[in-house]
Each structure stands twice: as C-alpha cells, then as structure tokens.
Amino acid sequence: MDFNIYDFTSFTTWVHNALTSSMSPGWAMFVELAIVGVVFIAFYAVIGLYLVYAERKVCALIQNRKGPNRVGPFGLLQTIADLFKLLMKELIYIKNADKFLFNLAPFIVIIASFMAIAALPFAKGLHAIDLNIGIFYLFAVSSLGVIGILLAGWSSNSKYSLIGAIRSGAQVVSYELSVGLALLSIVIFSGSMQLSTIVESQANGWWIIKGHIPAIISFLIFLVASTAETNRGPFDLAEAESELTAGFHTEYSGIKFAFFFLAEYMNMFIVAAIAATVFLGGWMPFHIPGLDGMNHVMDYIPPFVWFMGKTAFIIFIMMWFKWTFPRLRIDQLLKLEWKYLLPLNLMNIVLIAFIVLMGWYIK
Amino acid sequence: MELNQLMFFLLAGLILFFSVLAITSRKILRAAIYLLTVLIATSGLYFMLNYEFMAAVQLTLYAGGIVVLIIFSILLTSHISHKFEQPALANVFAGALTGILGCGVAIWSIIKFPFVTTTQPALVVDMKVVGTQLMNTGDYGYALPFEVISVLLLAAMIAAIIIAKKGN
Amino acid sequence: MEEIFQDIIIKKSDDYIINMGPQHPSTHGVLRFELCLLGETVKYIIPHCGYIHRGIEKMCEKNTYQQIIHLTDRFDYLSAHMNNEAVCLAVENALEVEVPERVKYIRTILAELNRIASHQLWWCAFGMDLGALTTFFYGLRDREPILDIFEESFGSRLLHSFNCPGGLMHDVHPNFQKKIKDFIKYFRKILPEYDQLLTGNIIFQQRSIGMGILSKEDAISYGVTGPSGRGSGFKCDVRKHHPYSAYSKVDFKEILYTEGDTFARYKARIDEMWESLNILEQLVDNMPAGDYTVKMKPIIKLPAGDYFQRVETARGELGCYIVSDGNKNPLRVKFRTPNFSNLFIINKLASGNKIADLVAISGSLDLVIPDIDR
Amino acid sequence: MTNDQLKEKINGWISGLEFPENKQYLEVVVPAESLLKLARLLRETPETAFDYLFCLSGVDYGKQLGVVYHLESTTHNHALVLKVKTDDRVNPNFDTVCGLWRTAEWHEREIFDLLGIKFNNHPDMRRLFLDDEWVGYPLRKDYKDDINIIER
C-alpha cells in the first residue's frame, strides 16, 4: 500500500480492492458504508466539540477574557466535559407537546447536516461521494435542516418556540436563494457542478482571485447569506435570547438540546467548507504563477491542512461577526435579503455570464 | 438477493408505508412529515438510477421547498391540539375503492409494458446535456414550456401579492 | 377627559397573549410584560409589577431616620448613594443643619461616580438586549475601578450606606483623590471605545433611530425623567434646576436631545458619562479639608410637618417625601422613584412596534426592577 | 409666579381654601369635591400651567386619610402642593386626576393598593403590587399582619 498524505486516491482504492477481494461486492459495499459512517460520526463529534471550544476562545479574545482554561491544558477538555454534562441531564417532557415530532426534530436537524458533510472533498481523493451535481446536492440538503427547526418550534407547544420557528422559517427560505445564486456564479466560471472539478479548476489560482470583482461580490454575499441560513448572529433571530429566551429550542433539555447545539456548529462548518471549496480553492495550495520557489513550499503543506485552514479562517470571520454586531430585526432581515442581496446577486450573475462569455477572467 | 434489489425494496416499502400513514394520520403536521419521508425516499430511487440531477431537484423543490411551505402554513394556521375527525364510512369506502382502482390500472399497465432487458452499462447523465436540452428551441427542446411555466409563476406571484396587499 | 384616555388598553378574548417575564433575560429582573401580539407586532403591553415588593415604605414607618438610610440602598441598587443622599438631605433640611463643605464635595463626587457606574452597567445590558454580547464585558471591565474606589473607602461595592444625617459615616480613604484622578484619565481614554463598538454600528443605528419616539408633552405628563426624559427635551435635571450638595459650585451642561427616540436616550446617557467626568474633574482637586460630619443627636426627631427632597439619580428624579408627627419614627415616607414613572410609558412607546423593538425600548428606559417595586 | 401671586390666583378661583404653613412649597388644602376643578384650572390656565406632577403620595394621618399632590410647572418653574383629606376610612374616594397628568394613573393605583383610597373615574382601578385577593391595605396604620409584621 502506498499511503500518501498529498493524494488519498491510492489509499482509498487500496481499501476498496482489499475489501472486494476478500468478500462479495455487496458485503464489500456494506462494509465501506459502515467505515465511512463511523469515520464521519467521529469526525462530526470532534469537529462539533472543538468548534464550540473555538467559539468560546474567539469570543473570549474579542471580549477581553481568557475563555475556558481550567479543564485540561488551555481548557481543551472543557467542551468534552460539557458534553458529558449534557448527556447526563434530565430530559424534560413537555405536557401537551406532540411527543413524536418533539423527539424527531433534533434528529432531522442533525441528519440534514450529516447528509451535507458527505459530499465535501476534504483532500485530494478524500471524499465520501463525488456527485456530478455536488453543489446542487449541497444546496438541496442544506434546505432540509429548517424542517427540524420548524417542527421543534411547533411541537413544543410554547409560544416563544413557535415565534422562533416561524422567524427561522421565513429567514432560511429567503436566504437560501442568495446562497444558491452566489454558488451559481462559480458554477458559471468553472462550467461544472462537480465539486472535484471545481477544485481542480482552481489549480492555477483560486476563483476569488481569478474571478476578480464579481467573484468577490459573490463571496461576500455567500458569507452574509450563509451566516443567516445557519441562524447565527447577527442573524440569530430564531433563538434571539433577549427576545425569545431561546427561540425554537426553549423547551429542549439535555442531549436533545445538545443535538441542536451541535448541528448549529456543524452547519457553520459546512457552509465554511463550501465557501472554502468553491471560492478559496478547496484543498488546493496557494499558488502564484511564476514564483516556483514559493509554490513548491506551498505544495509541501498537505491538502487536508489547506482545506481545514481555509475553513477555519471563514469560521473565524463568522464568529467575529457574531460577537461584534447587534442583532437585526425581522423586517430588516427580510429587507436586506429581498431588497439588497437578491437584486445584487441577480445583477452579479448577469455580469459573470458576460465576463465568462468575453473571457475576461484570469484563465 | 442483490444489494441493489434490497435497496429498492427498502425504498419502495418506505414509500408505501409512509404514504398510507400520511393519509390516515389525524394530525396535520405529522401527515406533512410522513409526506416528507415519502418524497425523500423517492429521491433515493432517483439516486439508485444514477439520475442525480433529478434526485437533487426532488430534494430541493419537494422536500426543501414545498414541504417547508406546507409546514410553514400549518404553523401559521393550526394549533397543536387540533385533530381531524374520523371521516364518514362512506367516504372511506369511496376513497379506498378509488385507490384500489388506480393501483390496478398502474399494475396492469406495468405488466402489459414490454420491458426489454439490456446488458448495456448504466447511462451517466451529463449535466451539460440536461442544460442544453432545457434551453433548446429545436426538437425535444424545453425552452417553450420553460418560458410558459415562468409566466404562470409570475401570474401566481402577482396574485399572491395582490391578495396579501388587500388586508391593508 | 375622554379624549385623554384614548390609549387605554382594551383586552379581547382572542388576543394572542405572551408573557414576557417574570423570568426573562430582557426584563432585567422580575418584571412581567403581558404582551398581545399580532404576528411580530406588539399590539399592547401591560406591565405587571410587585414580584419583589418588600414594603420598604411600611418598614420606614417602624424605623428611625438613621435606619431608613440602609433601606433606601435597596430600591435602586445601582444609584445607592443618591438614594441615601435624598433621605439625608431631607432630614438635614428639616433640622436646618448645615453640613461641612467637605461632605458636600464628597457626596457630589460619589454621586457622579455612582452615576457613571450605573450608566456603564446600563450600556452593557442595553447592548445585550440588542444582541451585541461583547458590550457586556467592556462595560463591566470599566466599572471595576469605580467599585474598587467604593470598596476601599467604605468597604462595600454596591450598597454603600455611607451617608448618615449630618454627614458621612467616616472619612474617605487617603487614596481617594488619586484613584479618582487615575480613573478619570483611564475612562476618558476608554469611553470613545464604546462609540466605536456600538454607537457607530449601522445595525445598531437602524434599530434605534426613530424607534419608540417619546414626545416632550408625554414625557412631562407621564413623568418620565432622567436621561430618558432628557432624550425628549424635557428639562428635568434636578442637579441643574434645584441644586443640592455641591452642584451649585460646578459648571456642567444639562444633556438635552429633542428626537425622543431610543437613540436619543442612548446618546443622552453616553453624554452624561462625559459630563460626569467633567464634574468629577472640577471637584476632585478642590476638595476642602475639614470635618466629615457634624455632631447629631443619637435619636433624631423631626419637627412635625412635611419635607420633600428631590435628587437626581442615574435614572431620573427621586423624590423623598417625609411626613413627620414629631416622633423618632416618620409618620409616612414616600419615595417617588424614577423607574416607577418611567416604566408605564412602555405601552405608549412600544405598542405598534416589533417585539425586538420592545426589548430595545425597555432597555433604553434603563429599568431597575426593585426601584419600581420598592 | 411667586407664591403670593399663586395664592391670590387660587383664591380667585375657589375662595375659603386653607393655606397651611410650609417652608418649602406653597401648600393648599382642598375639599374633595373641588379637587378636580382646582387641578384642572391649575393644569390648564396658561399663567399657572402646572404640567408636571412629580409626586403623588397617599398618607394615613391616623384618623384621616389624605392624598398629596406635588405639582411643578416646567415653563414657569413654580411648584405647589395640593392636599386633600377625608375622615371616611371605610370607603374613602377622590376624583382621579389621571386625565390631567397621565403618571397619576399608576400612582393612584399604588395608593389604592396600599392605602385603599378609591379614585372615581379611574380607568383601571385594580391592585398594582399585591394579589387581587389580598385582604387589607398594608400602609394603613391599623393594618394587622401577625406573620409578616413584628410589633416591637
């Protein structure tokens, strides 16, 4: 076996061949599915927990505090301790709640984020499934999470939850458009919806550089709209704690609350990963044509690190937003989308089509 | 049984089971959720056929769009304690009869259709082909229906705005 | 008279009622708003108070004047010093006692320090109400030096009870002047940060400008005083119009805004912090030496009659009304607390706006719940 | 207006009013039936224009129950204290002034809650702090509560 951290293709083919040679193809596929599932669950848990830790550290940095620093070195084990606390907490049952839907809602939210994570290319040759409509699939799956939020709000039989759910519904349905249209701009540039092709097309430069002005506009719109779609501050109206105490998850406790909590952070990771893949070149290292020496140094850094680094950078920006801005009001939120982002987006797409037609981008 | 077949029966079973639940449930939001499951399982069938574009459209439009709108309107209009009444027996019978008739017609036409087994590998649907076909004005092109539908949608949107404006 | 009652609330049976509080993060304590919603819009608001009514006025009738002072800390705990001062001044005026100059200066300095500390905490909480969570830590960080000054001089940080009829309990710590000068220097540098973080933010301005407009007539009629009233152009600064302690000796502006919206109330408080720094600067260098108290009898008996003392707390005008029948206990003590009057404007300001605006408006009124309930 | 001018003015409206000695403010004692009339004149006459009611207190004098209104004019900067008293301890009632000064609405509710003085024509005469089922009026001198109030 030839294990190489710069290209996982040989590793994955080796695993596949080893499995198919030792059992029937059906079982081999089944085992592969199981392996991918276990890896993703582990990855999900670790990323989720450490994003919570990262958020607390970033927020502490912005607020002149230290953040968690007692459990483990630099407080690294703090969120794990929190997880155990949440696991042990009592699950409070609500009288007159629709129990079935009440229990189902956290799972829908978390399954939606699982489905999205499956299509992400983490490094060269390291993705669970490389659909030829990758971006479209991500867009489709990301719209499912809101169903869980709507269910949670309605089935808790609480007015605060219901208002939170309705807010979140209006918000996600509106901002989905901007997210989709912003991603469409890169589809026009690269001429493909397949995530691996989009990443390959950025080998000689990231789209945000190659696509110059319109790509930067799309990137900014995507950043704003995806922050809104994940219900994060300053767009966290669905759980605005100063108005609705906790919005749609007011009535949840223990591990069910933790599901919502984890899903929020995973959604943040997913949108950041999409932005990194589509605009910032995914796992492609940073290259400047002509500077061969620097390009070699950049190539030395493994693709997985590049991918995670870019994702972390975007996540940092999103956290930075959240901890500096006040929250928008619901009518301002919708006005921002329908009056500013959407028209701007449509004009931007026309501009991109024109630029691609004329070949005015860096090839 | 092959894994493929197992998968198909699993999805088909899901679709059947949740379709029946969706129409028999007396709580409206639960019915909507059963419908969602049916739609997602249908998109699973498309994935099995390697027709990923259709599958994603199914997820975006039906699961992500229409069901969300249905749930949204339920949220605005109905209360959690609301339950539908048991329908009258005559209605149940009429409904069941229509269902069985429709089912019979479907099964009959499937049996009658001369399916031909091929040994060719599964066709990969190229996205570019779908795109050009949608915007094609020539034979089998979808440009005209596409435009007509957009006019219909525009009319629907204007009507919705007018209805919404009437309140003020 | 009927035309004035137009804003009387009429309840209907199919109103969508939601309870905000008594346990709710944005009511800042155990206050309950009964909201009627129309979608996101608030139709009317009925405030319900009394969850922490402790009967301070009844307790005052059973206690001597020295003991009353310790009760007054407990209503507006963020302007504890000014509450103390109101009772002390009322008793001193009734007995016609002239307190030493030094006491007047120290009282004024403490009042201004207390005002700054209170406005800082308001700023923290107001940012939180609007969803800007970082403000909370900035405000608390800068409040700490003030609380340290308090702690050093009188051993407590929040509820001082440092005044007594005739002067102060004891003299201030020798470091008092130096620490205040340090604080003024520090806070002059740090206060522009508040503007950078919140005031200039476009989302903040969009949410506060033009929201919850309180007209001057309404402010007067509803008795909305303090920075909230002055944001509407109501000249109600007791320090300026009915000076007490050393306020007649300092030169300061009465902060007035005419817009009357949330932003004007916000700006009024920020400007008041600057103005308080000015007052402190004028006083702290000229503190006269002398006694910290005059000799008073251990049991004070006020001559029969009515005594009223107005004091400007951080939230508005505090009135202390003492009716005495010549005994060692007052016959009746009534505190006209600023928040009690300020609270009830909320229906007028916030009905017709969104829930989020209600939170912003109630934040901009700077409610302290024990001050309403007493 | 100075206090003497005010006195003259009030005497011109309603004669035979009592002006007790008070070092701080000019004080007027009004009979309950002419309270609203005087209040309205004070509020609406341009020369007096008492538009700011800065304190409204109920007092239990032992035998009598009374309400004290502290008024100020924001334009003329003069102040006045209105007092109204009644001997009726069972069913004391005065006219409400909350149509003239809106802040009076809640101050009057507080007085009703704690002293049991009713205000006629008040739009919302309910208890403010205490439960609706509370028995008695705590700020009255003859209020008995064996559990919460310890007599020394």
Short mmCIF file of C-alpha atoms in Angstrom, two decimals, chain A residues 59 62-65 158-160 162-163 167 234 236 241-245 322-332, chain C residues 16-20 24-26 37 40 128-134 137-138 141 201 203-204 206-207 211 356-357 359:
data_model
loop_
_atom_site.label_atom_id
_atom_site.label_comp_id
_atom_site.label_asym_id
_atom_site.label_seq_id
_atom_site.Cartn_x
_atom_site.Cartn_y
_atom_site.Cartn_z
CA CYS A 59 -15.41 35.18 21.86
CA ILE A 62 -12.93 39.64 21.49
CA GLN A 63 -14.37 40.27 24.95
CA ASN A 64 -11.07 40.71 26.82
CA ARG A 65 -11.45 37.42 28.65
CA SER A 158 -44.79 27.03 23.51
CA LYS A 159 -45.43 30.46 22.08
CA TYR A 160 -41.81 31.51 22.27
CA LEU A 162 -43.44 28.94 17.74
CA ILE A 163 -42.39 32.53 17.10
CA ARG A 167 -38.90 33.51 12.18
CA PRO A 234 -26.20 38.82 13.89
CA ASP A 236 -29.80 34.61 15.18
CA GLU A 241 -32.20 35.16 23.68
CA SER A 242 -33.09 38.71 24.63
CA GLU A 243 -36.47 38.47 22.93
CA LEU A 244 -37.49 34.82 22.78
CA THR A 245 -35.34 33.41 25.62
CA LYS A 322 -21.39 37.28 15.77
CA TRP A 323 -19.52 38.75 18.67
CA THR A 324 -19.36 42.33 17.38
CA PHE A 325 -22.70 43.08 15.79
CA PRO A 326 -26.09 43.68 17.38
CA ARG A 327 -28.94 41.53 16.14
CA LEU A 328 -31.12 42.58 13.22
CA ARG A 329 -34.86 42.92 13.48
CA ILE A 330 -37.04 40.56 11.48
CA ASP A 331 -38.22 43.14 8.95
CA GLN A 332 -34.69 44.46 8.49
CA TYR C 16 -52.58 36.29 21.22
CA ILE C 17 -51.08 36.85 24.65
CA ILE C 18 -47.49 36.09 25.51
CA ASN C 19 -45.88 36.52 28.88
CA MET C 20 -42.50 38.21 28.89
CA HIS C 24 -36.91 36.67 31.10
CA PRO C 25 -33.44 37.91 30.19
CA SER C 26 -34.53 41.25 28.81
CA LEU C 37 -49.00 40.09 19.60
CA GLU C 40 -44.33 40.02 15.23
CA MET C 128 -27.08 42.65 25.30
CA ASP C 129 -30.72 43.50 24.69
CA LEU C 130 -29.88 44.30 21.11
CA GLY C 131 -27.84 41.13 20.72
CA ALA C 132 -24.37 42.70 20.88
CA LEU C 133 -22.97 40.46 23.58
CA THR C 134 -19.48 41.90 23.69
CA PHE C 137 -17.68 42.71 29.12
CA TYR C 138 -16.45 46.11 28.08
CA ARG C 141 -14.36 45.91 32.85
CA ASN C 201 -22.64 50.40 14.17
CA ILE C 203 -27.30 47.77 12.63
CA PHE C 204 -27.47 49.47 16.00
CA GLN C 206 -31.02 51.21 12.23
CA ARG C 207 -32.56 49.58 15.24
CA MET C 211 -37.80 53.86 17.34
CA ALA C 356 -37.35 43.26 19.18
CA ASP C 357 -38.13 46.97 19.44
CA VAL C 359 -36.76 44.93 24.09
#
